[in-house]
Amino acid sequence: MEETENDKRKCPAHMSGEQCTKALLPVKDALDVLSGKWKLQIILSLTFGKKRFKQIQREITGLTPKMLSKELKDLEINDLAIRKVYDTTPVIVEYELSPYGRTLKPLIGELHKWGTKHRKRIISR
Amino acid sequence: MEETENDKRKCPAHMSGEQCTKALLPVKDALDVLSGKWKLQIILSLTFGKKRFKQIQREITGLTPKMLSKELKDLEINDLAIRKVYDTTPVIVEYELSPYGRTLKPLIGELHKWGTKHRKRIISR
DNA sequence: TATACCGGTATACTTAGGGAAAGCGATTTG
DNA sequence: CAAATCGCTTTCCCTAAGTATACCGGTATA
């Protein structure tokens, strides 16, 4: 069995295997931003306006403060959400989606589109 | 601090909290299909043509046969990849992306687009 | 006959993600 | 004064995901 010909199709002629996997890095980045059990729900929650910590937690059943805290930090680090601390007594903390965070919308839209079709396809079998 | 007004913005007027989270299900489905450490690379590998088991494994450094086997089964279950067994001696098994699997391309394209911008944004700080 | 390749499986292990529960300082509410 | 709310953090634990390693029957190759 000769494979020399087959192996030529590993990658397109103009890119090496390394370049191929490099092209995947941004895809993984995007996936990372949305991955995890709660991020999507939190993002969704924030698309409807500013929210306080406990308010988000109340909305999303099962979400523990530990996870919420962690995920909000992740969103902040990625510039997707903004944390605002108001100097009141007691202190008030509000989270909101950043303008940049809103650029996720079309992406999530695409995921929703494909996912809906997929759901139908898998269920109807 | 009154919150009655704030709480009204939890979800858009026309949908309940439950409907909101239901809308997320297909998004999660789409994410699931691409999640895991190896799936993207395997899909990428298959976009360049039919591949045999060992051939894929050789291409993707670090990928163990156990994981490859598992991921390929996942792809098959989701109709994204096709497994073809040729009745030769020794038997030859080839994997390829299904036409349906190729419908992932625009989605991955979007992920790539957003991810590229994000990568630049995060690195330049 | 020995070695290597094929397409995987089986077993044991480590790591990462997430859940449960408690607690903290500050403050308001009864 | 007691209890509750806010915005968290800490600790411990469990499970799922992934790794390492060995192995299998069959075949081809030196």
Short mmCIF file of C-alpha atoms (C1' of nucleotides) in Angstrom, two decimals:
data_model
loop_
_atom_site.label_atom_id
_atom_site.label_comp_id
_atom_site.label_asym_id
_atom_site.label_seq_id
_atom_site.Cartn_x
_atom_site.Cartn_y
_atom_site.Cartn_z
CA MET A 1 0.00 0.00 0.00
CA GLU A 2 1.68 3.22 -1.07
CA GLU A 3 0.84 6.32 0.86
CA THR A 4 3.13 8.87 -0.63
CA GLU A 5 0.33 10.29 -2.74
CA ASN A 6 -2.13 10.24 0.13
CA ASP A 7 0.19 12.01 2.46
CA LYS A 8 0.48 14.89 0.07
CA ARG A 9 -3.08 15.89 0.91
CA LYS A 10 -2.31 16.42 4.56
CA CYS A 11 -2.47 20.15 4.14
CA PRO A 12 -3.03 22.51 1.25
CA ALA A 13 0.02 22.92 -0.91
CA HIS A 14 0.79 26.39 0.35
CA MET A 15 0.81 25.65 4.05
CA SER A 16 2.79 23.34 6.27
CA GLY A 17 1.26 21.26 9.03
CA GLU A 18 2.47 23.78 11.56
CA GLN A 19 0.80 26.63 9.78
CA CYS A 20 -2.40 24.63 9.77
CA THR A 21 -2.44 24.19 13.49
CA LYS A 22 -1.50 27.83 13.94
CA ALA A 23 -4.62 28.75 12.04
CA LEU A 24 -6.56 26.87 14.69
CA LEU A 25 -5.29 28.95 17.57
CA PRO A 26 -7.71 31.85 17.07
CA VAL A 27 -10.56 29.38 16.69
CA LYS A 28 -9.62 27.85 20.00
CA ASP A 29 -9.41 31.30 21.55
CA ALA A 30 -12.94 32.05 20.48
CA LEU A 31 -14.14 28.70 21.72
CA ASP A 32 -12.43 29.22 25.06
CA VAL A 33 -14.17 32.52 25.61
CA LEU A 34 -17.54 30.79 25.37
CA SER A 35 -16.67 27.47 26.97
CA GLY A 36 -17.47 26.37 30.49
CA LYS A 37 -20.75 25.51 32.03
CA TRP A 38 -21.96 29.02 32.87
CA LYS A 39 -20.35 31.60 30.58
CA LEU A 40 -23.02 31.58 27.92
CA GLN A 41 -25.80 32.03 30.43
CA ILE A 42 -23.93 34.82 32.16
CA ILE A 43 -23.26 36.59 28.89
CA LEU A 44 -26.89 36.18 27.94
CA SER A 45 -27.96 37.59 31.28
CA LEU A 46 -25.73 40.62 30.81
CA THR A 47 -27.04 41.32 27.32
CA PHE A 48 -30.25 42.43 29.02
CA GLY A 49 -28.58 45.14 31.05
CA LYS A 50 -26.38 45.86 34.00
CA LYS A 51 -26.63 43.34 36.78
CA ARG A 52 -25.47 43.02 40.33
CA PHE A 53 -23.69 39.93 41.57
CA LYS A 54 -26.54 38.40 43.52
CA GLN A 55 -28.97 39.37 40.81
CA ILE A 56 -27.14 37.26 38.25
CA GLN A 57 -26.87 34.43 40.70
CA ARG A 58 -30.58 34.51 41.37
CA GLU A 59 -31.36 34.41 37.67
CA ILE A 60 -29.21 31.40 36.90
CA THR A 61 -30.32 28.46 38.95
CA GLY A 62 -27.55 26.28 40.27
CA LEU A 63 -24.83 28.84 39.83
CA THR A 64 -22.67 29.08 42.96
CA PRO A 65 -20.95 32.31 44.00
CA LYS A 66 -17.60 30.65 43.50
CA MET A 67 -18.25 29.89 39.87
CA LEU A 68 -19.95 33.19 39.19
CA SER A 69 -17.01 35.05 40.67
CA LYS A 70 -14.57 33.06 38.59
CA GLU A 71 -16.47 33.42 35.34
CA LEU A 72 -16.99 37.13 35.81
CA LYS A 73 -13.25 37.52 36.30
CA ASP A 74 -12.66 35.61 33.10
CA LEU A 75 -15.04 37.86 31.24
CA GLU A 76 -13.33 40.91 32.69
CA ILE A 77 -9.87 39.67 31.76
CA ASN A 78 -11.06 39.16 28.22
CA ASP A 79 -12.50 42.68 28.15
CA LEU A 80 -15.94 41.27 27.54
CA ALA A 81 -17.53 42.51 30.72
CA ILE A 82 -17.01 45.60 32.83
CA ARG A 83 -17.09 45.63 36.59
CA LYS A 84 -18.21 48.88 38.15
CA VAL A 85 -17.88 49.56 41.84
CA TYR A 86 -19.97 52.39 43.20
CA ASP A 87 -18.60 54.11 46.25
CA THR A 88 -21.74 53.83 48.29
CA THR A 89 -22.37 52.26 51.67
CA PRO A 90 -22.75 49.41 51.36
CA VAL A 91 -20.75 49.17 48.20
CA ILE A 92 -22.64 48.33 45.02
CA VAL A 93 -21.02 46.30 42.26
CA GLU A 94 -22.50 46.17 38.81
CA TYR A 95 -21.48 44.10 35.83
CA GLU A 96 -22.25 44.88 32.25
CA LEU A 97 -21.26 43.67 28.84
CA SER A 98 -18.62 45.86 27.24
CA PRO A 99 -19.12 47.17 23.69
CA TYR A 100 -16.49 44.65 22.71
CA GLY A 101 -18.45 41.94 24.46
CA ARG A 102 -21.37 42.79 22.26
CA THR A 103 -19.29 41.91 19.21
CA LEU A 104 -19.85 38.31 20.26
CA LYS A 105 -23.44 38.59 19.17
CA PRO A 106 -23.04 37.61 15.50
CA LEU A 107 -20.77 34.75 16.51
CA ILE A 108 -23.29 33.42 18.98
CA GLY A 109 -25.88 33.92 16.29
CA GLU A 110 -23.95 31.65 13.95
CA LEU A 111 -23.57 29.04 16.66
CA HIS A 112 -27.28 29.24 17.29
CA LYS A 113 -28.06 28.85 13.60
CA TRP A 114 -25.90 25.81 13.09
CA GLY A 115 -26.88 24.33 16.44
CA THR A 116 -30.57 24.60 15.65
CA LYS A 117 -30.17 22.70 12.40
CA HIS A 118 -28.00 20.13 14.09
CA ARG A 119 -30.51 19.65 16.88
CA LYS A 120 -33.27 18.93 14.38
CA ARG A 121 -31.04 16.60 12.42
CA ILE A 122 -30.01 14.55 15.44
CA ILE A 123 -33.46 14.41 17.01
CA SER A 124 -35.13 13.23 13.81
CA ARG A 125 -33.45 9.85 13.83
CA MET B 1 -31.84 50.67 46.97
CA GLU B 2 -34.90 49.53 45.09
CA GLU B 3 -34.51 46.78 42.55
CA THR B 4 -37.95 46.26 41.20
CA GLU B 5 -37.16 48.32 38.12
CA ASN B 6 -33.83 46.63 37.58
CA ASP B 7 -35.28 43.18 37.80
CA LYS B 8 -37.65 43.91 34.96
CA ARG B 9 -34.73 43.81 32.55
CA LYS B 10 -33.82 40.24 33.28
CA CYS B 11 -35.10 39.12 29.92
CA PRO B 12 -36.74 40.85 26.98
CA ALA B 13 -40.38 41.55 27.55
CA HIS B 14 -41.58 38.81 25.23
CA MET B 15 -39.63 35.91 26.70
CA SER B 16 -39.45 34.31 30.08
CA GLY B 17 -36.25 33.27 31.77
CA GLU B 18 -36.88 29.70 30.74
CA GLN B 19 -37.30 30.60 27.11
CA CYS B 20 -34.02 32.45 27.30
CA THR B 21 -32.11 29.44 28.49
CA LYS B 22 -33.87 27.26 25.95
CA ALA B 23 -32.52 29.52 23.25
CA LEU B 24 -29.07 28.64 24.51
CA LEU B 25 -29.46 24.91 24.00
CA PRO B 26 -28.64 24.93 20.28
CA VAL B 27 -25.67 27.18 20.94
CA LYS B 28 -24.40 24.67 23.45
CA ASP B 29 -24.97 21.88 20.96
CA ALA B 30 -22.82 23.64 18.42
CA LEU B 31 -20.15 24.32 20.99
CA ASP B 32 -20.19 20.69 22.11
CA VAL B 33 -19.55 19.45 18.61
CA LEU B 34 -16.32 21.45 18.48
CA SER B 35 -15.23 21.10 22.09
CA GLY B 36 -12.58 18.79 23.44
CA LYS B 37 -8.87 18.95 23.03
CA TRP B 38 -8.61 17.24 19.65
CA LYS B 39 -11.79 17.62 17.65
CA LEU B 40 -10.90 20.78 15.83
CA GLN B 41 -7.56 19.39 14.72
CA ILE B 42 -9.16 16.17 13.57
CA ILE B 43 -11.83 18.03 11.64
CA LEU B 44 -9.18 20.22 10.10
CA SER B 45 -7.18 17.17 9.14
CA LEU B 46 -10.19 15.62 7.46
CA THR B 47 -11.01 18.76 5.49
CA PHE B 48 -7.95 17.97 3.40
CA GLY B 49 -9.20 14.59 2.28
CA LYS B 50 -9.81 11.03 3.33
CA LYS B 51 -7.49 9.78 5.99
CA ARG B 52 -6.64 6.50 7.60
CA PHE B 53 -6.50 6.06 11.35
CA LYS B 54 -2.77 5.97 11.75
CA GLN B 55 -2.38 8.71 9.21
CA ILE B 56 -4.42 11.12 11.34
CA GLN B 57 -2.55 10.07 14.43
CA ARG B 58 0.77 10.72 12.77
CA GLU B 59 -0.34 14.18 11.70
CA ILE B 60 -1.49 15.30 15.11
CA THR B 61 1.35 15.13 17.58
CA GLY B 62 0.38 13.93 21.03
CA LEU B 63 -2.87 12.35 19.99
CA THR B 64 -3.22 8.87 21.47
CA PRO B 65 -5.15 6.12 19.70
CA LYS B 66 -7.65 6.02 22.54
CA MET B 67 -8.57 9.67 22.13
CA LEU B 68 -8.54 9.49 18.35
CA SER B 69 -10.83 6.50 18.43
CA LYS B 70 -13.20 8.23 20.81
CA GLU B 71 -13.30 11.49 18.93
CA LEU B 72 -13.83 9.80 15.59
CA LYS B 73 -16.79 7.94 17.09
CA ASP B 74 -18.19 11.24 18.30
CA LEU B 75 -17.84 12.74 14.87
CA GLU B 76 -19.53 9.71 13.35
CA ILE B 77 -22.42 9.84 15.82
CA ASN B 78 -22.97 13.47 14.93
CA ASP B 79 -22.93 12.61 11.22
CA LEU B 80 -19.96 14.85 10.71
CA ALA B 81 -17.55 12.15 9.60
CA ILE B 82 -17.95 8.95 7.65
CA ARG B 83 -16.09 5.77 8.40
CA LYS B 84 -15.46 3.54 5.42
CA VAL B 85 -14.17 0.01 5.76
CA TYR B 86 -12.69 -1.56 2.64
CA ASP B 87 -12.83 -5.31 2.38
CA THR B 88 -9.19 -5.78 1.60
CA THR B 89 -6.52 -7.79 3.32
CA PRO B 90 -5.47 -6.28 5.56
CA VAL B 91 -8.59 -4.26 6.05
CA ILE B 92 -8.36 -0.56 5.28
CA VAL B 93 -10.36 2.00 7.21
CA GLU B 94 -10.80 5.50 5.91
CA TYR B 95 -12.38 8.51 7.52
CA GLU B 96 -13.73 11.51 5.72
CA LEU B 97 -15.77 14.57 6.45
CA SER B 98 -19.42 14.13 5.45
CA PRO B 99 -21.13 16.78 3.31
CA TYR B 100 -22.93 17.75 6.47
CA GLY B 101 -19.62 18.01 8.28
CA ARG B 102 -18.53 20.51 5.68
CA THR B 103 -21.39 22.79 6.73
CA LEU B 104 -19.26 23.54 9.77
CA LYS B 105 -16.92 25.54 7.60
CA PRO B 106 -18.67 28.93 7.80
CA LEU B 107 -19.12 28.48 11.51
CA ILE B 108 -15.46 27.73 12.04
CA GLY B 109 -14.77 30.67 9.76
CA GLU B 110 -16.70 32.97 12.08
CA LEU B 111 -14.89 31.58 15.09
CA HIS B 112 -11.62 32.17 13.31
CA LYS B 113 -12.58 35.72 12.45
CA TRP B 114 -13.61 36.70 15.94
CA GLY B 115 -10.74 34.76 17.51
CA THR B 116 -8.17 36.53 15.36
CA LYS B 117 -9.40 39.95 16.42
CA HIS B 118 -9.53 38.82 20.01
CA ARG B 119 -6.01 37.47 19.89
CA LYS B 120 -4.67 40.78 18.62
CA ARG B 121 -6.65 42.69 21.21
CA ILE B 122 -5.41 40.61 24.12
CA ILE B 123 -1.80 40.41 22.99
CA SER B 124 -1.52 44.17 22.45
CA ARG B 125 -1.71 45.00 26.13
"C1'" DT C 1 11.64 -16.29 11.96
"C1'" DA C 2 11.64 -11.56 13.60
"C1'" DT C 3 9.99 -7.21 12.99
"C1'" DA C 4 6.78 -3.67 11.79
"C1'" DC C 5 2.35 -1.89 10.40
"C1'" DC C 6 -2.73 -1.78 10.65
"C1'" DG C 7 -6.95 -0.40 13.50
"C1'" DG C 8 -7.94 -0.23 17.30
"C1'" DT C 9 -8.96 -1.88 23.08
"C1'" DA C 10 -7.98 -2.22 28.00
"C1'" DT C 11 -6.21 -0.66 32.23
"C1'" DA C 12 -4.45 2.46 35.31
"C1'" DC C 13 -3.34 6.92 36.33
"C1'" DT C 14 -3.30 12.26 36.62
"C1'" DT C 15 -5.42 16.60 35.98
"C1'" DA C 16 -8.99 20.06 35.36
"C1'" DG C 17 -13.64 21.59 36.10
"C1'" DG C 18 -17.07 22.13 38.92
"C1'" DG C 19 -20.22 21.35 43.31
"C1'" DA C 20 -21.23 21.90 48.55
"C1'" DA C 21 -20.74 24.21 52.50
"C1'" DA C 22 -18.99 27.46 55.46
"C1'" DG C 23 -17.46 31.90 56.56
"C1'" DC C 24 -16.22 37.07 56.33
"C1'" DG C 25 -16.73 42.15 57.14
"C1'" DA C 26 -19.83 45.59 56.43
"C1'" DT C 27 -24.63 47.20 56.67
"C1'" DT C 28 -29.64 47.32 56.74
"C1'" DT C 29 -34.01 45.62 58.56
"C1'" DG C 30 -37.10 43.89 62.26
"C1'" DC D 1 -29.97 42.66 69.67
"C1'" DA D 2 -30.88 39.04 65.98
"C1'" DA D 3 -31.31 38.00 61.38
"C1'" DA D 4 -30.69 38.94 56.64
"C1'" DT D 5 -28.38 40.95 52.47
"C1'" DC D 6 -24.32 42.07 49.74
"C1'" DG D 7 -20.10 40.55 47.34
"C1'" DC D 8 -17.47 37.69 47.59
"C1'" DT D 9 -13.32 33.82 49.32
"C1'" DT D 10 -11.84 29.43 51.17
"C1'" DT D 11 -11.82 24.62 51.78
"C1'" DC D 12 -12.72 20.13 50.63
"C1'" DC D 13 -14.56 16.78 47.59
"C1'" DC D 14 -16.19 14.33 43.31
"C1'" DT D 15 -16.41 13.43 38.55
"C1'" DA D 16 -15.19 13.90 33.76
"C1'" DA D 17 -11.55 14.51 30.56
"C1'" DG D 18 -7.36 13.32 29.07
"C1'" DT D 19 -2.60 10.70 29.37
"C1'" DA D 20 0.56 6.65 29.47
"C1'" DT D 21 1.36 2.23 28.52
"C1'" DA D 22 0.59 -2.14 27.12
"C1'" DC D 23 -1.63 -5.18 24.31
"C1'" DC D 24 -4.61 -7.68 20.56
"C1'" DG D 25 -5.29 -10.44 15.99
"C1'" DG D 26 -4.19 -10.04 11.41
"C1'" DT D 27 -0.87 -9.16 7.64
"C1'" DA D 28 3.21 -7.80 5.21
"C1'" DT D 29 8.09 -7.27 4.84
"C1'" DA D 30 13.14 -8.32 5.60
#
